[in-house]
Coordinates of C-alpha atoms and ligand atoms in Angstrom, one line a residue:
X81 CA -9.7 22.5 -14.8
X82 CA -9.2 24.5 -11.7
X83 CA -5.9 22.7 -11.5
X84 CA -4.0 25.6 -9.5
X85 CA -5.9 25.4 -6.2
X86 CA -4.6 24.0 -3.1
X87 CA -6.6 21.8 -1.0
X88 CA -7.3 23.9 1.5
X89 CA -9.3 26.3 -1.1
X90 CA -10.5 23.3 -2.9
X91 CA -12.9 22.4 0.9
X92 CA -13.4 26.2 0.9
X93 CA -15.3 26.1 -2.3
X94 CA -17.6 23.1 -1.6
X95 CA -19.0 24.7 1.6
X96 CA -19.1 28.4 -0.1
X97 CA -21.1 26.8 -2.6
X98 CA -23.3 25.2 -0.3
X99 CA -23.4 28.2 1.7
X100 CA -24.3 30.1 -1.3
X101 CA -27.5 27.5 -1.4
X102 CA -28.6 28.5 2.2
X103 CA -26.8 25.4 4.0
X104 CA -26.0 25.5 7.6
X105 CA -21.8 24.9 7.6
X106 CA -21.2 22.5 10.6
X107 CA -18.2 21.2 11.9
X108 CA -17.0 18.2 12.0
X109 CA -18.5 15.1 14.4
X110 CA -15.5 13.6 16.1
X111 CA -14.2 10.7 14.3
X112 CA -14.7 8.5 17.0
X113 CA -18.4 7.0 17.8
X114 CA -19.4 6.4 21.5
X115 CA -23.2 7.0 21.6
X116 CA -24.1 4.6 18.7
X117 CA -23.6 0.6 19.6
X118 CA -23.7 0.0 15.9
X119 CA -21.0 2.0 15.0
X120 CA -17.1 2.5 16.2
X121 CA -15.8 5.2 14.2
X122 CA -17.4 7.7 12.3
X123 CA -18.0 6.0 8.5
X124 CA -19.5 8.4 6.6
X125 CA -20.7 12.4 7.0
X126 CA -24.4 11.1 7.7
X127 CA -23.7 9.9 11.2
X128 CA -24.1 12.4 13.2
X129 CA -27.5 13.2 11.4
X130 CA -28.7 9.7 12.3
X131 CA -31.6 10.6 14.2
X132 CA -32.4 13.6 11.7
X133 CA -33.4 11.1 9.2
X134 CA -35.1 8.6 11.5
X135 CA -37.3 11.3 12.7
X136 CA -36.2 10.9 16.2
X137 CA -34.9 14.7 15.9
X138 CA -35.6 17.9 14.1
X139 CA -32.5 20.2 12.8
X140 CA -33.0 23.7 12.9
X141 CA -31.7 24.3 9.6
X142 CA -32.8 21.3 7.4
X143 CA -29.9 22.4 4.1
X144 CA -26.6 21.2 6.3
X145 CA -22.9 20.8 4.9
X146 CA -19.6 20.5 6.1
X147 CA -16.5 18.3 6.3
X148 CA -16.4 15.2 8.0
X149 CA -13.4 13.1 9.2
X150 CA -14.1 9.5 8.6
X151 CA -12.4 6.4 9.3
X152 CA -13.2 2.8 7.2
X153 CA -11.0 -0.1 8.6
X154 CA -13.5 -1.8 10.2
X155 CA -17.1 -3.1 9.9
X156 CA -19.4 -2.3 6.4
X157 CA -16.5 -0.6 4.2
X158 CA -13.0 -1.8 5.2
X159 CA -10.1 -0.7 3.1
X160 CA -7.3 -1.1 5.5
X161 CA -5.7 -4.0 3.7
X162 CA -5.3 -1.9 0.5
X163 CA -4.0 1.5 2.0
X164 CA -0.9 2.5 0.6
X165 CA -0.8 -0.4 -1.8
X166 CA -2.9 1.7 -4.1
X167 CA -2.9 5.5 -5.0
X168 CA -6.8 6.4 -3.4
X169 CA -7.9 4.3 -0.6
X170 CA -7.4 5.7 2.8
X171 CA -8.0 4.9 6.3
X172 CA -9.3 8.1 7.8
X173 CA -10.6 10.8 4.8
X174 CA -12.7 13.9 4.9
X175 CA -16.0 13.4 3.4
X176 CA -17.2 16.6 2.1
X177 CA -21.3 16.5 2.4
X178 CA -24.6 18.5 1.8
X179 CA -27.8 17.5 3.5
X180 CA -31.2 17.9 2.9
X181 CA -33.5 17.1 6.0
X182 CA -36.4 16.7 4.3
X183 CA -36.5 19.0 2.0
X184 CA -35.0 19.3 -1.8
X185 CA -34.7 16.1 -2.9
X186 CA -33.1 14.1 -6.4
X187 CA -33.4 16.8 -8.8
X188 CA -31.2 19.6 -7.0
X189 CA -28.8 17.3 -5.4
X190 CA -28.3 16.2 -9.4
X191 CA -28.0 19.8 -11.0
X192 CA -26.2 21.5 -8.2
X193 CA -23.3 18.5 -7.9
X194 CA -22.9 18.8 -11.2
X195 CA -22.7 22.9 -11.2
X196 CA -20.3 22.5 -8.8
X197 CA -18.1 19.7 -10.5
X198 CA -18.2 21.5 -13.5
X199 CA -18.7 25.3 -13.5
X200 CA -16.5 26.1 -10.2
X201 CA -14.0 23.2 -9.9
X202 CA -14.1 23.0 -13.8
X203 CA -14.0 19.5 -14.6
X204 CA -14.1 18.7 -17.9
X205 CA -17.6 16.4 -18.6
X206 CA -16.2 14.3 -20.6
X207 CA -14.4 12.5 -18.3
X208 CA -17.3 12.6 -16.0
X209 CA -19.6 9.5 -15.7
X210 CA -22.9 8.8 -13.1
X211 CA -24.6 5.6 -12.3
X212 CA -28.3 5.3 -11.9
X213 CA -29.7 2.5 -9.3
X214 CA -31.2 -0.7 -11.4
X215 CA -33.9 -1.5 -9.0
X216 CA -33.6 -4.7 -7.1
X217 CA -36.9 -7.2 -7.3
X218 CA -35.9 -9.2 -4.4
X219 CA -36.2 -6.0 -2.1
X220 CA -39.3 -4.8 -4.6
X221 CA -37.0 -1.6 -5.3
X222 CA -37.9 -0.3 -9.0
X223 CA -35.3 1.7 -10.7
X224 CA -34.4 5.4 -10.0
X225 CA -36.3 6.4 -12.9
X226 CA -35.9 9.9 -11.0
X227 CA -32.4 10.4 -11.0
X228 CA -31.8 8.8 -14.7
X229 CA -34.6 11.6 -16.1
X230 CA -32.2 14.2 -14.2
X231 CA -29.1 13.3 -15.0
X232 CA -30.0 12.4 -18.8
X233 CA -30.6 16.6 -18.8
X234 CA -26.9 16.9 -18.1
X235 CA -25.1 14.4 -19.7
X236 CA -25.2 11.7 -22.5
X237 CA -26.8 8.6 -22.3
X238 CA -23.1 6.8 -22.8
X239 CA -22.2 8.5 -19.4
X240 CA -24.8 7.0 -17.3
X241 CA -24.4 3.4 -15.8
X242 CA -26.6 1.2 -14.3
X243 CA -25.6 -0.1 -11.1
X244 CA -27.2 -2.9 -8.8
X245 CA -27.7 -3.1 -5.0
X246 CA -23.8 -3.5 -4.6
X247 CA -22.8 -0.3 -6.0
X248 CA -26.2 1.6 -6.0
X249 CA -28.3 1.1 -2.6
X250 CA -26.0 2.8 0.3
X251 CA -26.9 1.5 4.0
X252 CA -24.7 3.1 7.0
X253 CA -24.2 -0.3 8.4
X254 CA -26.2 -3.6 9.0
X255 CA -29.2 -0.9 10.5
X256 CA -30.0 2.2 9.7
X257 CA -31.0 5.2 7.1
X258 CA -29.8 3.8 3.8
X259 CA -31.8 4.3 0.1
X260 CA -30.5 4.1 -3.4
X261 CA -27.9 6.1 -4.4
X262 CA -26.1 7.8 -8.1
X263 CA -22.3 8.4 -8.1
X264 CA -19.9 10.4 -9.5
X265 CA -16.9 9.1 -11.2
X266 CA -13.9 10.9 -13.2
X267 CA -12.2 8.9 -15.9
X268 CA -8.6 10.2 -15.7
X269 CA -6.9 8.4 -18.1
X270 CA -4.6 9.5 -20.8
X271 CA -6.6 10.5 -24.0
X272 CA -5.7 7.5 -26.3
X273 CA -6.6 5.0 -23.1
X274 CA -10.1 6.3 -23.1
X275 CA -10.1 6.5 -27.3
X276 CA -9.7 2.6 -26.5
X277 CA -11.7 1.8 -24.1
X278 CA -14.7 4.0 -23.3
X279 CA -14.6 5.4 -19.9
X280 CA -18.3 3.9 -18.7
X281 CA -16.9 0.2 -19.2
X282 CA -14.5 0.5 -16.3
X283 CA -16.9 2.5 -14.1
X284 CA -17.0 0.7 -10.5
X285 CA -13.9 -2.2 -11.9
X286 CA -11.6 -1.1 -9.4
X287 CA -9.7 0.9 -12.3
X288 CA -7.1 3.1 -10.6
X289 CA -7.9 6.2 -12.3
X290 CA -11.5 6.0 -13.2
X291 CA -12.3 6.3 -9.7
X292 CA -15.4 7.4 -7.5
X293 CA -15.6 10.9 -6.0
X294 CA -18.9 11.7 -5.0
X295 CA -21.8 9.7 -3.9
X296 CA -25.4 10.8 -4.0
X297 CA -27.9 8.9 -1.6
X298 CA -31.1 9.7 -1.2
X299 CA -32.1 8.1 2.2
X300 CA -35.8 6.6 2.1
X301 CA -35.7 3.6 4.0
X302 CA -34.7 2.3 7.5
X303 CA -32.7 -1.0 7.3
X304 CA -34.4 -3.0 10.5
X305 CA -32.5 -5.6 12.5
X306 CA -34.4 -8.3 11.0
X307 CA -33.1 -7.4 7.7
X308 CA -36.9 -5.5 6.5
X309 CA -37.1 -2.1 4.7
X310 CA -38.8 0.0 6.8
X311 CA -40.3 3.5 5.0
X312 CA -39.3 6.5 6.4
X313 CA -41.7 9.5 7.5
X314 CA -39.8 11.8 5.0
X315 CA -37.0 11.9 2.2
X316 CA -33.5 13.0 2.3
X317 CA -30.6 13.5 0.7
X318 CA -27.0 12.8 1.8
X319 CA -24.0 13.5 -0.3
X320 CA -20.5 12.6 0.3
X321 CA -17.7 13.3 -1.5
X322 CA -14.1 12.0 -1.2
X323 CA -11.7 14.9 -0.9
X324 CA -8.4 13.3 -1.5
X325 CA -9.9 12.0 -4.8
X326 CA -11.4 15.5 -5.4
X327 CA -8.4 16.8 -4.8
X328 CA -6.6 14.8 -6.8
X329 CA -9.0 15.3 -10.1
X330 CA -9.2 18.8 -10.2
X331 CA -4.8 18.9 -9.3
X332 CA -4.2 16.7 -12.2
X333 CA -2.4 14.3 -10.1
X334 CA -2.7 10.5 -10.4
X335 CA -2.0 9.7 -7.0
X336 CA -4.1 10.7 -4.0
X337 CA -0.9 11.1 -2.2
X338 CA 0.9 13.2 -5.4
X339 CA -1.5 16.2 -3.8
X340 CA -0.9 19.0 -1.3
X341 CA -3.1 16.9 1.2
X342 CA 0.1 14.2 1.8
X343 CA 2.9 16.2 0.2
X344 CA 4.1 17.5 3.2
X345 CA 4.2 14.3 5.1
X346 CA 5.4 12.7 2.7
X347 CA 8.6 15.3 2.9
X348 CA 8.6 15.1 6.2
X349 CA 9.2 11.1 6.1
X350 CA 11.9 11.8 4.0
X351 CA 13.8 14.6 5.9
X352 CA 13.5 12.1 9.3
X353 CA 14.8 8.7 7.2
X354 CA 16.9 10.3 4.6
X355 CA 15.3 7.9 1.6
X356 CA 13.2 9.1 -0.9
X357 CA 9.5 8.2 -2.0
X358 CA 10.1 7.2 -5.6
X359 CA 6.4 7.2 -6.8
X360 CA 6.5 3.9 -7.5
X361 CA 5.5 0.3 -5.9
X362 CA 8.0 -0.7 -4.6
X363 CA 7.9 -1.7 -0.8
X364 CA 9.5 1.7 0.3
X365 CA 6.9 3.6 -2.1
X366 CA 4.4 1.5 0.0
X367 CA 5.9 2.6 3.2
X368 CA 6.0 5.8 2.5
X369 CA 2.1 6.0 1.7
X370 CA 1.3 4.0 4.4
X371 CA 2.9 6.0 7.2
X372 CA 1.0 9.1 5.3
X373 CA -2.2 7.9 5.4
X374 CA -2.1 6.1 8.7
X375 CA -0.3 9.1 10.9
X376 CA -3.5 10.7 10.3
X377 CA -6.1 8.6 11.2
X378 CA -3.8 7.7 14.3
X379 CA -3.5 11.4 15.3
X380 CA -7.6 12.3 15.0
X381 CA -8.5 9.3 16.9
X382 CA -6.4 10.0 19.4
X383 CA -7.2 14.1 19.5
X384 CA -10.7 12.7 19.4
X385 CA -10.1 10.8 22.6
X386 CA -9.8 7.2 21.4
X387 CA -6.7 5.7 22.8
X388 CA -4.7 2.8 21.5
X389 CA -6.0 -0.1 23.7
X390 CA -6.6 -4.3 23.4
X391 CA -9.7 -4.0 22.8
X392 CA -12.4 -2.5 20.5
X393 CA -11.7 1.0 18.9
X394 CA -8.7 1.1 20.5
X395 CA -7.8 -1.9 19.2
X396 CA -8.4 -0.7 15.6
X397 CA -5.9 2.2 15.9
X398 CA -3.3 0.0 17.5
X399 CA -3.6 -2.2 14.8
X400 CA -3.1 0.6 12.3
X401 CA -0.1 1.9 14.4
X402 CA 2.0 -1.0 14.7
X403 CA 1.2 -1.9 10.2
X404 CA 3.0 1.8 10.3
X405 CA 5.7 1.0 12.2
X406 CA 6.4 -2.3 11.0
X407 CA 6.5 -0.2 7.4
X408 CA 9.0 2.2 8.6
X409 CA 11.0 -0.8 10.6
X410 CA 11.5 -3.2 7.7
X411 CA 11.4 -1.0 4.6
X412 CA 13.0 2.1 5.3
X413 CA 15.3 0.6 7.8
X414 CA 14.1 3.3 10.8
X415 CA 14.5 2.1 14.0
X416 CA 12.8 4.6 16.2
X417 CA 9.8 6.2 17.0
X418 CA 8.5 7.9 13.4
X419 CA 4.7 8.3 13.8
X420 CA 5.2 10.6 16.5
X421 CA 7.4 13.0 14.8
X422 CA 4.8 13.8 12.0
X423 CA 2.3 15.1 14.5
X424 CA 3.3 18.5 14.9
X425 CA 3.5 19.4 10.6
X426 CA 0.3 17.1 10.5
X427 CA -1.4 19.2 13.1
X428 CA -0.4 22.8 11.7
X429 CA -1.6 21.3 8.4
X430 CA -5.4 21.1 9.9
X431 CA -4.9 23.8 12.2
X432 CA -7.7 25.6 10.8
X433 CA -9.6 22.6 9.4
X434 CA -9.8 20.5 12.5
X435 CA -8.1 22.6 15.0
X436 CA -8.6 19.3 17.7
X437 CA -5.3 18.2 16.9
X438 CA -3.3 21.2 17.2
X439 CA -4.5 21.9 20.1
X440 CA -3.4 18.7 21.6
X441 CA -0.3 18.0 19.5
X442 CA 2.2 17.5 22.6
X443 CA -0.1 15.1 24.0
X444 CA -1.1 13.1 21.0
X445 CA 2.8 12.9 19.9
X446 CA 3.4 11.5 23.9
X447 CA 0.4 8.9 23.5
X448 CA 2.3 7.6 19.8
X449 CA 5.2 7.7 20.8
X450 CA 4.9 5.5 23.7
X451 CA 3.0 3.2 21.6
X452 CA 5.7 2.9 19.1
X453 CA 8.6 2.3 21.6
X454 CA 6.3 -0.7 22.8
X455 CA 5.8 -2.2 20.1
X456 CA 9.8 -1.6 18.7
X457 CA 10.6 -3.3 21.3
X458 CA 8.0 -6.2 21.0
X459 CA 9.4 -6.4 16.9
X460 CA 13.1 -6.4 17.9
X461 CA 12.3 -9.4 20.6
X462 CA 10.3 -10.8 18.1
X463 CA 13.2 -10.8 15.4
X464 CA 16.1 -11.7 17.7
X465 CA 14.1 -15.3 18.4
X466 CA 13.0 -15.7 14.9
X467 CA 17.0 -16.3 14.5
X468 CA 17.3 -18.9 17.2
X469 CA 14.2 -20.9 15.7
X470 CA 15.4 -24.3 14.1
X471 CA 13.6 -23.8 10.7
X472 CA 13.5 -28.1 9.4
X473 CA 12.8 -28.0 5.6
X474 CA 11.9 -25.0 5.2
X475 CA 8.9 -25.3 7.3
X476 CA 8.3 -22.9 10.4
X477 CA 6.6 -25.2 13.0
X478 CA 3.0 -24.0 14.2
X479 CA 4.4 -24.3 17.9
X480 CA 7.7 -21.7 17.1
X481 CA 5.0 -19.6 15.5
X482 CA 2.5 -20.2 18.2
X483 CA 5.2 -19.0 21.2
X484 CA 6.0 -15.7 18.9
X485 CA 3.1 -14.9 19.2
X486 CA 1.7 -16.0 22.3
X487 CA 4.9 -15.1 24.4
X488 CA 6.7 -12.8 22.4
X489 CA 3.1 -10.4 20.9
X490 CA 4.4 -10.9 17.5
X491 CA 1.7 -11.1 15.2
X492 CA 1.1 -13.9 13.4
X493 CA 0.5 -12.2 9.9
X494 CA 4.2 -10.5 10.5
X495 CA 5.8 -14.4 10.9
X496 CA 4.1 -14.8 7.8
X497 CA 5.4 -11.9 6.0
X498 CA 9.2 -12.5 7.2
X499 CA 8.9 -16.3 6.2
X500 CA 7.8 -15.5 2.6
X501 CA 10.9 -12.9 2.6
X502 CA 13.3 -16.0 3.4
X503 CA 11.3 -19.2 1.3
X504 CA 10.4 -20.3 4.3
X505 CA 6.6 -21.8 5.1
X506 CA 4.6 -21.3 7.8
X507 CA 2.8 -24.3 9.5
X508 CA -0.4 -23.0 10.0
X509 CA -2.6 -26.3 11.2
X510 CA 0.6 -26.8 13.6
X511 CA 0.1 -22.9 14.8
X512 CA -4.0 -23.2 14.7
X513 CA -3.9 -26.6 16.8
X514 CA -1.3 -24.5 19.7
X515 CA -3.7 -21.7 19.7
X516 CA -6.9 -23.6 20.0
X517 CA -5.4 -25.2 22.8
X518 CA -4.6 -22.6 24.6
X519 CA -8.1 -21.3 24.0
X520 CA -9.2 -25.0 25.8
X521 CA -6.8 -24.4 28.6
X522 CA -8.1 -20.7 29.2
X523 CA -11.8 -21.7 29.3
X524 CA -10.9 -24.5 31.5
X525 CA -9.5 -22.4 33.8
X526 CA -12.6 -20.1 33.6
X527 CA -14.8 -23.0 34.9
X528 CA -12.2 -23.8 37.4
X529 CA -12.9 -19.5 39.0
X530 CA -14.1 -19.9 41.9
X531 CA -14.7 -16.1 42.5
X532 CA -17.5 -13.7 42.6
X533 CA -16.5 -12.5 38.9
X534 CA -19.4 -13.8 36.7
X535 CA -18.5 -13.3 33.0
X536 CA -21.5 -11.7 30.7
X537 CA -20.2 -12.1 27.6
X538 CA -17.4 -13.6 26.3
X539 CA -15.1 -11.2 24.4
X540 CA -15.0 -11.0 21.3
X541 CA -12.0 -11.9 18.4
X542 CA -10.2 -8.8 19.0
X543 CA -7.9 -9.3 21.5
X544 CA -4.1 -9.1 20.8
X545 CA -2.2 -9.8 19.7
X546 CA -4.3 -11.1 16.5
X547 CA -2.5 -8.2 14.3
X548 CA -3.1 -8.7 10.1
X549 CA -0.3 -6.8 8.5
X550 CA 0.3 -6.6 4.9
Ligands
LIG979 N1 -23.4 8.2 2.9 C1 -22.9 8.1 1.6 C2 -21.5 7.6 1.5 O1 -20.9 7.5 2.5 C3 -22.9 9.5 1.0 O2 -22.6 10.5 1.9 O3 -21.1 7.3 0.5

């Protein structure tokens, strides 16, 4: 294995390659989505080529590859709840990605992944394995009889898994390009674990280190509002591959966050609290990989010109700020703005990758650090009248919990967490009664306007201070 490369030469390689096979390099779309009501962040590499495959636009290079920063904490794919809990989900990642606009299709999306996996970044086949779409009958899709004939020129039959619709047919979202897909997966476990237990039985089991790294789709359809597969006018292909997991294969590493790509963060944490990640799972360890995942998709968004807000996208990033700080607050005891200080190492680390951030590290750092000292002081409030509540039996009442939240903009998910820490209980049809109350008296009072304000829609669940923490 190419195991001495650094990330940075590990991106390099991919779009070289690509390059070599007359792509047009592009740059990154930002990671935040404001021309596309079906999206709020950018999900996956094929966004911004939306309209390519729909045949509502024409590139001018149809062989396209590049890096894309992608977020996945809300909508379709949402991993927020696992980040940092595990070693290889993230919130924002780069998707490496080559596209074909029409023009190769399966077979050389097949051989050249595979060239690259294997003769430049040197992974060793064995441990790879690739899944092959099983057709679905209720959607009349046959099976990729395609893509099994090209992959079984590559590699043995034991390496190929059939996958259904869940793991095998990728769609953008509830609408748009989608088709079925073949992934890549790297079995990294010790020699006598996989003498065991062959390595194509725990393909797509959520096993920590046989893990996904590259996803193949070939776009043919157009998922329709009303649910129907509509054919498209031409065939594409749309790669994506997860570069913290690359990375992490071809380092040797068995942690996304053991690589160059979260190192330094990591370090940095360390030199501003004085503890130390332990590679472990313990709550610090947590901490530690939450605040290196999430200071990066905090960061981009913002660069990218999402702010932290009530509402919305903004929303999204708020709530993924304050799960940071309440990380640093409660488990490596640090009481004051963190995020904020990581911006500066973070940015210099993408300088050349993403320069968006570097640019526009003083005011990024302004924007998180404003938002932390908010929300410090919302915790500290928060925790100072969790000590005055009268706690009977052990039991939190639902109105205590309902005035935390409602007065105080402590989430309701961080009551829970800090009663589980004592024993205590939370009284949740006490706290859901209080809340739909309030929703009663609000909506009453909306009848009551008397104004000229007319309201269109009623907004949606997202409001503060809902927060899930975990
Ligand atoms: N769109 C596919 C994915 O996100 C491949 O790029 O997995």
């Amino acid at each position: 294995m190419a195991q001495g490369m650094t990330s940075n030469e590990i991106r390099q390689k991919f779009l070289d390659f690509f390059a070599g096979k007359n792509h047009k390099i592009v740059a990154s779309a930002p990671i935040v989505i404001k021309d596309d009501p079906t999206l709020m962040f950018t999900n996956a590499g094929m966004n911004q080529f939306k309209d390519f495959f729909l045949g509502n636009r024409k590139p001018d290079n149809p062989r396209i590859a590049d890096t894309q920063k992608c977020l996945r904490v809300s909508g379709k794919h949402n991993d927020l709840e696992e980040v940092g809990a595990d070693t290889y989900h993230h919130t924002m990642f780069e998707m490496l990605g080559n596209w074909s606009i029409g023009d190769y299709f399966k077979a050389e999306a097949i051989s050249w992944s595979w060239e690259l996996l294997t003769s430049v970044y040197k992974l060793p086949k064995d441990r790879l394995y690739v899944t092959v779409f099983e057709g679905d009958p209720k959607e009349n899709l046959p099976p990729s009889q395609i893509a099994l004939k090209e992959w079984s020129k590559l590699v043995p039959q034991e390496h190929i898994v059939f996958g259904n619709k869940k793991d095998n047919f990728w769609e953008m979202g509830d609408t748009g390009p989608c088709g079925p897909c073949s992934e890549i997966h790297f079995d990294n476990r010790p020699d006598a674990e996989r003498a065991a237990t062959p390595g194509h039985l725990l393909v797509n089991k959520d096993h920590p280190q046989v893990i996904e790294i590259w996803n193949n789709v070939f776009i043919q359809f157009n998922r329709k509002a009303d649910g129907s597969l509509e054919q498209l006018p031409a065939m594409h292909v749309d790669t994506g591959m997860g570069f913290e997991r690359l990375v992490r294969v071809i380092q040797g590493k068995n942690s996304n966050y053991d690589t160059d790509v979260f190192t330094g963060t990591i370090a940095e944490v360390e030199r501003i609290t004085g503890k130390k990640y332990n590679f472990g799972d313990t709550r610090s360890d947590v901490a530690f990989r939450v605040l290196a995942d999430h200071i990066r998709a905090i960061s981009f968004t913002i660069a990218d010109g999402q702010m932290p807000s009530n509402n919305g996208a903004g929303y999204v990033i708020r709530r993924i700020l304050r799960r940071a700080v309440r990380y640093y607050y409660t488990y490596l005891d640090y009481r004051q703005p963190l995020l904020c200080q990581l911006v500066e190492s973070l940015g210099r680390q993408f300088e050349f990758v993403f320069p968006e951030l570097y640019l526009q590290k003083n005011f990024v750092e302004k924007v998180i650090r404003e938002e932390e000292k908010s929300f410090l002081k919302t915790l500290e409030g928060g925790l100072r009248r969790i000590e005055d509540i009268h706690v009977k039996d052990g039991v939190i009442d639902g109105s205590d919990v309902f005035e935390l939240y409602d007065t105080y903009g402590f989430p309701v998910d961080l009551t829970r967490l800090i009663a589980e820490e004592r024993g205590w209980k939370v009284d949740e049809e006490g706290f859901t009664k209080a809340l739909n109350q309030q929703k009663e008296r609000s909506r009453a009072d909306a009848k009551r306007e008397t104004g000229d304000w007319v309201t269109v829609t009623e907004k949606t669940g997202t409001e503060l201070p809902v927060t899930t923490i975990s």
